[in-house]
Coordinates of C-alpha atoms in Angstrom, one line a residue:
X1 CA 19.3 -17.3 31.4
X2 CA 18.0 -19.1 28.3
X3 CA 19.9 -21.8 26.3
X4 CA 19.2 -23.8 23.2
X5 CA 19.7 -27.5 23.6
X6 CA 20.4 -29.5 20.4
X7 CA 22.2 -32.7 19.5
X8 CA 22.9 -35.4 16.9
X9 CA 23.4 -33.3 13.7
X10 CA 25.5 -36.1 12.2
X11 CA 27.2 -33.8 9.6
X12 CA 28.7 -35.9 6.9
X13 CA 26.0 -38.6 6.8
X14 CA 25.2 -39.6 3.3
X15 CA 22.9 -42.2 1.8
X16 CA 21.0 -43.5 -1.3
X17 CA 23.6 -42.7 -3.9
X18 CA 21.7 -39.9 -5.6
X19 CA 23.9 -36.9 -6.5
X20 CA 23.1 -33.3 -7.6
X21 CA 24.5 -31.6 -10.7
X22 CA 27.8 -31.0 -8.9
X23 CA 28.2 -34.7 -8.1
X24 CA 27.4 -34.2 -4.4
X25 CA 25.3 -36.7 -2.4
X26 CA 21.8 -35.2 -2.2
X27 CA 21.0 -36.7 1.2
X28 CA 24.3 -35.3 2.6
X29 CA 23.6 -31.8 1.2
X30 CA 20.1 -31.9 2.6
X31 CA 21.6 -32.3 6.1
X32 CA 24.0 -29.4 5.6
X33 CA 21.1 -27.2 4.5
X34 CA 19.1 -28.3 7.5
X35 CA 22.0 -27.5 9.9
X36 CA 22.3 -24.0 8.4
X37 CA 18.6 -23.4 8.8
X38 CA 18.8 -24.6 12.4
X39 CA 21.5 -22.1 13.2
X40 CA 19.4 -19.4 11.5
X41 CA 16.5 -20.3 13.8
X42 CA 18.8 -20.2 16.8
X43 CA 20.1 -16.8 15.9
X44 CA 16.5 -15.5 15.7
X45 CA 15.7 -17.0 19.1
X46 CA 18.8 -15.2 20.5
X47 CA 19.6 -17.5 23.5
X48 CA 22.4 -16.8 25.9
X49 CA 24.2 -20.0 24.9
X50 CA 23.8 -23.1 22.7
X51 CA 24.5 -26.6 24.0
X52 CA 25.2 -29.3 21.5
X53 CA 25.0 -32.7 23.3
X54 CA 27.2 -34.8 21.0
X55 CA 27.4 -36.4 17.5
X56 CA 28.1 -33.2 15.6
X57 CA 29.7 -35.4 13.0
X58 CA 28.6 -38.7 11.7
X59 CA 32.2 -40.0 11.3
X60 CA 35.1 -39.8 13.7
X61 CA 37.3 -38.8 10.7
X62 CA 35.1 -36.3 8.9
X63 CA 35.9 -35.2 5.4
X64 CA 36.7 -31.6 4.6
X65 CA 33.1 -30.7 3.6
X66 CA 31.4 -31.4 7.0
X67 CA 34.3 -29.7 8.8
X68 CA 33.9 -26.5 6.8
X69 CA 30.1 -26.5 7.1
X70 CA 30.4 -26.8 10.9
X71 CA 33.1 -24.1 11.1
X72 CA 31.0 -21.7 9.0
X73 CA 28.0 -22.1 11.2
X74 CA 30.0 -21.9 14.4
X75 CA 31.2 -18.5 13.2
X76 CA 27.7 -17.4 12.5
X77 CA 26.7 -18.1 16.1
X78 CA 29.8 -16.4 17.5
X79 CA 29.2 -13.3 15.3
X80 CA 25.7 -13.2 16.7
X81 CA 27.1 -13.1 20.2
X82 CA 25.9 -16.7 21.1
X83 CA 28.6 -18.9 22.8
X84 CA 28.5 -22.6 22.1
X85 CA 29.2 -25.6 24.4
X86 CA 29.9 -28.9 22.7
X87 CA 30.6 -32.5 23.8
X88 CA 31.8 -35.4 21.7
X89 CA 29.4 -38.3 21.1
X90 CA 29.9 -41.9 20.2
X91 CA 30.0 -41.1 16.5
X92 CA 32.6 -38.3 16.5
X93 CA 34.9 -39.5 19.4
X94 CA 37.9 -41.6 18.6
X95 CA 37.8 -45.1 20.2
X96 CA 41.4 -44.9 21.5
X97 CA 43.6 -42.4 23.2
X98 CA 46.1 -42.5 20.3
X99 CA 43.7 -41.1 17.7
X100 CA 43.1 -37.3 17.3
X101 CA 39.6 -35.9 17.7
X102 CA 38.1 -33.8 14.9
X103 CA 37.2 -31.2 17.5
X104 CA 40.9 -30.4 17.9
X105 CA 40.5 -28.2 14.9
X106 CA 38.1 -25.9 16.7
X107 CA 39.9 -25.6 20.0
X108 CA 40.8 -22.0 20.8
X109 CA 37.9 -20.5 18.8
X110 CA 36.5 -17.5 20.7
X111 CA 33.2 -18.3 22.3
X112 CA 33.4 -22.1 21.6
X113 CA 33.8 -24.5 24.5
X114 CA 34.4 -28.2 23.7
X115 CA 34.7 -31.2 25.9
X116 CA 36.1 -34.1 23.9
X117 CA 39.0 -35.7 25.9
X118 CA 37.0 -38.5 27.5
X119 CA 37.1 -36.5 30.8
X120 CA 34.8 -34.2 32.8
X121 CA 35.2 -30.6 31.9
X122 CA 33.5 -27.5 33.2
X123 CA 32.7 -24.1 31.6
X124 CA 31.3 -21.1 33.2
X125 CA 29.0 -18.8 31.2
X126 CA 26.8 -16.0 32.5
X127 CA 26.9 -17.2 36.0
X128 CA 26.0 -20.8 35.0
X129 CA 28.2 -23.8 35.4
X130 CA 28.1 -26.2 32.4
X131 CA 29.3 -29.6 33.5
X132 CA 30.3 -31.6 30.5
X133 CA 30.9 -35.4 30.4
X134 CA 31.7 -36.3 26.8
X135 CA 31.9 -39.8 25.3
X136 CA 34.1 -42.1 27.5
X137 CA 35.9 -45.1 26.2
X138 CA 34.4 -47.5 28.8
X139 CA 30.8 -47.4 30.2
X140 CA 32.3 -47.7 33.7
X141 CA 34.2 -44.4 33.2
X142 CA 31.0 -42.2 33.3
X143 CA 30.5 -42.8 37.0
X144 CA 34.1 -41.6 37.8
X145 CA 33.6 -38.5 35.7
X146 CA 30.2 -37.9 37.3
X147 CA 31.7 -38.1 40.7
X148 CA 34.2 -35.4 39.7
X149 CA 31.3 -33.1 39.0
X150 CA 29.6 -33.9 42.3
X151 CA 32.9 -33.1 44.2
X152 CA 33.2 -29.8 42.4
X153 CA 29.6 -28.8 43.2
X154 CA 29.9 -29.7 46.8
X155 CA 33.0 -27.5 47.1
X156 CA 31.6 -24.7 44.9
X157 CA 27.8 -24.5 45.2
X158 CA 26.2 -22.6 42.4
X159 CA 22.8 -21.2 41.7
X160 CA 22.6 -22.7 38.2
X161 CA 24.2 -25.9 37.0
X162 CA 23.7 -27.7 33.6
X163 CA 24.9 -31.2 33.0
X164 CA 25.6 -32.2 29.4
X165 CA 26.0 -36.0 28.5
X166 CA 25.7 -38.3 25.5
X167 CA 24.3 -41.8 25.9
X168 CA 21.1 -43.7 26.5
X169 CA 19.5 -43.7 29.9
X170 CA 18.5 -47.0 31.4
X171 CA 14.8 -46.4 30.8
X172 CA 15.3 -46.2 27.1
X173 CA 17.8 -49.0 26.7
X174 CA 15.2 -51.1 24.8
X175 CA 15.4 -48.4 22.1
X176 CA 19.2 -48.6 21.6
X177 CA 20.6 -48.1 18.2
X178 CA 23.2 -50.9 18.5
X179 CA 26.1 -48.7 17.3
X180 CA 29.7 -48.8 18.3
X181 CA 30.3 -47.0 21.6
X182 CA 26.6 -46.8 22.5
X183 CA 26.8 -46.5 26.3
X184 CA 24.1 -46.8 28.9
X185 CA 23.7 -43.9 31.4
X186 CA 22.6 -44.7 34.9
X187 CA 19.3 -43.2 36.2
X188 CA 21.4 -41.9 39.2
X189 CA 23.0 -39.4 36.8
X190 CA 19.6 -37.6 36.5
X191 CA 20.2 -35.4 39.5
X192 CA 17.1 -33.5 40.7
X193 CA 19.1 -30.6 42.1
X194 CA 20.6 -29.6 38.7
X195 CA 19.0 -26.8 36.8
X196 CA 18.9 -28.8 33.6
X197 CA 20.4 -32.0 32.1
X198 CA 21.0 -31.8 28.3
X199 CA 21.2 -35.3 26.8
X200 CA 22.2 -36.5 23.3
X201 CA 22.2 -39.8 21.4
X202 CA 18.5 -40.7 21.4
X203 CA 17.0 -39.2 18.2
X204 CA 13.6 -38.5 19.6
X205 CA 12.6 -35.5 21.7
X206 CA 11.9 -36.9 25.2
X207 CA 11.7 -35.8 28.8
X208 CA 13.3 -38.5 30.9
X209 CA 13.2 -36.7 34.3
X210 CA 11.8 -33.5 35.7
X211 CA 14.9 -31.6 34.6
X212 CA 16.3 -33.9 31.9
X213 CA 15.6 -33.9 28.2
X214 CA 16.8 -35.4 25.0
X215 CA 16.6 -32.7 22.3
X216 CA 16.5 -35.4 19.6
X217 CA 18.3 -35.3 16.3
X218 CA 17.8 -32.3 14.0
X219 CA 17.3 -34.6 11.0
X220 CA 15.7 -37.9 10.1
X221 CA 18.1 -40.8 9.9
X222 CA 16.1 -44.1 10.1
X223 CA 12.5 -45.0 9.5
X224 CA 11.9 -45.6 13.2
X225 CA 12.0 -41.8 13.4
X226 CA 9.5 -41.1 10.7
X227 CA 6.7 -40.1 13.1
X228 CA 9.0 -37.8 15.2
X229 CA 8.8 -34.0 15.1
X230 CA 12.3 -32.8 14.7
X231 CA 13.5 -29.7 16.5
X232 CA 15.5 -28.1 19.2
X233 CA 14.7 -27.1 22.8
X234 CA 14.6 -23.6 24.2
X235 CA 15.3 -23.9 28.0
X236 CA 14.7 -21.2 30.6
X237 CA 17.1 -22.1 33.4
X238 CA 15.5 -19.7 35.9
X239 CA 11.9 -21.0 35.5
X240 CA 12.7 -24.5 34.3
X241 CA 10.4 -24.1 31.3
X242 CA 11.3 -26.1 28.2
X243 CA 9.9 -25.1 24.9
X244 CA 10.0 -27.5 21.9
X245 CA 10.9 -25.5 18.8
X246 CA 10.0 -27.3 15.5
X247 CA 12.4 -27.1 12.6
X248 CA 11.0 -28.7 9.5
X249 CA 8.1 -30.5 7.9
X250 CA 8.4 -34.3 7.9
X251 CA 10.2 -35.5 4.8
X252 CA 10.6 -39.1 6.0
X253 CA 7.3 -41.1 5.5
X254 CA 6.6 -44.6 6.8
X255 CA 2.9 -45.4 6.5
X256 CA 1.3 -48.3 8.3
X257 CA 1.9 -51.7 6.5
X258 CA -0.6 -52.6 3.8
X259 CA -2.2 -56.1 3.9
X260 CA -1.6 -57.6 0.4
X261 CA -3.1 -61.1 1.1
X262 CA -4.6 -62.5 -2.1
X263 CA -3.5 -59.5 -4.3
X264 CA -2.0 -60.0 -7.8
X265 CA 1.0 -58.1 -9.0
X266 CA -1.2 -55.8 -11.0
X267 CA -3.3 -55.0 -8.0
X268 CA -0.2 -54.4 -5.8
X269 CA 1.2 -52.0 -8.5
X270 CA -2.1 -50.0 -8.4
X271 CA -2.0 -50.0 -4.6
X272 CA 1.6 -48.6 -4.7
X273 CA 0.6 -45.9 -7.1
X274 CA -2.4 -44.9 -4.9
X275 CA -0.5 -44.8 -1.7
X276 CA 2.4 -42.8 -3.3
X277 CA -0.1 -40.2 -4.5
X278 CA -1.9 -40.0 -1.1
X279 CA 1.3 -39.5 1.0
X280 CA 3.1 -37.3 -1.6
X281 CA 6.5 -38.9 -2.2
X282 CA 8.0 -36.2 -4.4
X283 CA 11.5 -35.5 -3.1
X284 CA 10.9 -37.4 0.1
X285 CA 12.3 -40.5 1.8
X286 CA 9.6 -43.1 1.9
X287 CA 9.2 -46.7 3.0
X288 CA 6.1 -48.7 1.9
X289 CA 5.7 -52.0 3.7
X290 CA 3.7 -54.7 2.1
X291 CA 2.4 -57.4 4.5
X292 CA 1.3 -60.9 3.8
X293 CA 2.7 -60.6 0.3
X294 CA 2.9 -63.5 -2.1
X295 CA 6.5 -64.1 -3.2
X296 CA 5.3 -64.9 -6.7
X297 CA 3.3 -61.6 -6.9
X298 CA 6.3 -59.7 -5.6
X299 CA 8.7 -61.2 -8.1
X300 CA 6.2 -60.3 -10.9
X301 CA 6.0 -56.6 -10.1
X302 CA 6.7 -54.3 -13.0
X303 CA 10.1 -52.8 -12.7
X304 CA 8.9 -50.0 -14.9
X305 CA 6.2 -49.0 -12.4
X306 CA 8.6 -49.4 -9.5
X307 CA 11.2 -47.3 -11.4
X308 CA 8.7 -44.5 -12.1
X309 CA 7.8 -44.3 -8.4
X310 CA 11.4 -44.3 -7.2
X311 CA 12.2 -41.6 -9.7
X312 CA 9.7 -39.3 -7.9
X313 CA 11.2 -39.8 -4.4
X314 CA 14.6 -38.9 -3.0
X315 CA 14.5 -42.5 -1.8
X316 CA 11.7 -45.1 -2.0
X317 CA 12.0 -48.4 -0.2
X318 CA 9.4 -51.1 -0.9
X319 CA 9.7 -53.6 1.9
X320 CA 8.0 -56.9 1.4
X321 CA 7.0 -58.7 4.6
X322 CA 6.3 -62.4 4.0
X323 CA 4.6 -64.7 6.4
X324 CA 7.7 -66.9 6.9
X325 CA 10.2 -64.0 7.4
X326 CA 11.9 -63.9 10.8
X327 CA 11.4 -60.8 12.9
X328 CA 14.0 -58.1 12.5
X329 CA 15.0 -54.8 14.0
X330 CA 16.3 -51.6 12.5
X331 CA 20.0 -50.7 13.1
X332 CA 21.9 -47.6 12.2
X333 CA 24.2 -47.8 9.1
X334 CA 27.7 -48.8 10.3
X335 CA 30.8 -46.8 9.4
X336 CA 33.2 -49.1 7.6
X337 CA 35.9 -47.9 9.9
X338 CA 34.2 -49.6 12.8
X339 CA 33.8 -52.9 10.9
X340 CA 37.1 -54.6 12.0
X341 CA 36.3 -54.0 15.7
X342 CA 32.7 -55.2 15.4
X343 CA 33.8 -58.3 13.4
X344 CA 36.4 -59.1 16.1
X345 CA 33.7 -58.8 18.8
X346 CA 31.5 -61.1 16.8
X347 CA 34.2 -63.7 16.4
X348 CA 35.1 -63.5 20.1
X349 CA 31.4 -64.0 20.9
X350 CA 31.3 -67.1 18.7
X351 CA 34.4 -68.4 20.3
X352 CA 33.0 -68.0 23.8
X353 CA 29.9 -70.0 22.7
X354 CA 32.3 -72.6 21.3
X355 CA 31.1 -71.8 17.8
X356 CA 34.8 -71.9 16.7
X357 CA 37.0 -74.9 17.6
X358 CA 39.6 -74.0 20.3
X359 CA 42.5 -75.3 18.2
X360 CA 42.0 -72.6 15.5
X361 CA 40.3 -69.9 17.6
X362 CA 43.2 -67.4 17.7
X363 CA 44.0 -68.0 14.0
X364 CA 40.4 -67.4 12.9
X365 CA 40.1 -64.2 15.0
X366 CA 43.4 -62.8 13.8
X367 CA 42.8 -63.7 10.1
X368 CA 39.2 -62.4 10.1
X369 CA 40.1 -59.1 11.8
X370 CA 43.0 -58.5 9.5
X371 CA 40.8 -59.2 6.5
X372 CA 38.1 -56.8 7.7
X373 CA 40.8 -54.1 8.3
X374 CA 42.0 -54.4 4.7
X375 CA 38.5 -54.3 3.4
X376 CA 37.7 -51.2 5.5
X377 CA 40.9 -49.5 4.4
X378 CA 40.3 -50.2 0.8
X379 CA 36.8 -48.8 1.1
X380 CA 38.0 -45.6 2.7
X381 CA 40.8 -45.2 0.1
X382 CA 38.4 -45.6 -2.8
X383 CA 35.9 -43.1 -1.4
X384 CA 38.4 -40.7 0.1
X385 CA 38.2 -37.1 -1.2
X386 CA 34.9 -37.8 -3.0
X387 CA 33.4 -34.7 -4.6
X388 CA 33.0 -32.0 -2.1

């Protein structure tokens, strides 16, 4: 039996503000096209099943467009006779039992099997047991759900078993994305007696145990992924062989930083032109890092030159790195809907460190959380039903 393992499609992700002639975000449309091309590639590979290991959608409340795109491509797979197993990830799973999952819309579709209720679910296809542990509300919940799988396997031994989970294994925790609901998966989950373990969340393709892989995201989302080869995995459950299937040429470019010590603004402008021509920025997402830059030279850069370069790329980010800048790390863009929860956690952390006087602690947390909730709601209201 052969399966395709994919994950982290993040349908609905948008960025950079550029729109096409229909008013649609160009970055978002690029991701939809890439997803359709991925499905086309899968149909040509003709596997016995597809496993999507979480984060189908970028938002827990997707707009109509990503829902329709996903449904259309699901139907293409089903029409080709390829069943699909899906679990929810930290991006597309509600963070409370009271909220409704977007996957509710796809329940009951023939050939589509979805685990999204924070609980272990099992699906049998072609004599293989697919053990699915979707996003759980608490990191401690994964062990309980994993034990349910172990109990079932002890009572019902099978020749082929696939575990599907979403989260970051302990060995990769230093590469966490620092997003809401990012949970650590214990190394003990990587059972050696399973036929295969399909993991989602980490955006790079990586083998983390003999039988356990991250398929990686099918698109580029942050510059830390710029050197990754994006693709899917074709897995032969009988032999254990895993083939990495490339999907696209790299369109996110992040060259090594350029040392600008002692350079004038004119020299830096010429340097930017030369590097842009060498890497080919037309229609691509590019970051150019300028190290040891003079603040005066940076302030004097010609906005005309910068504008011309930015006009060539889908997105061009010029990142100055001054000697006296503190170290920073890259994080994933946050959904405004998660802002109140994250702000509350920040305030509670400050209170615990006695950064907020005890006499006004509760009032500050309550007021701040309410303010962020209103800001988040206003942001969603203003952008709701944007051009589809």
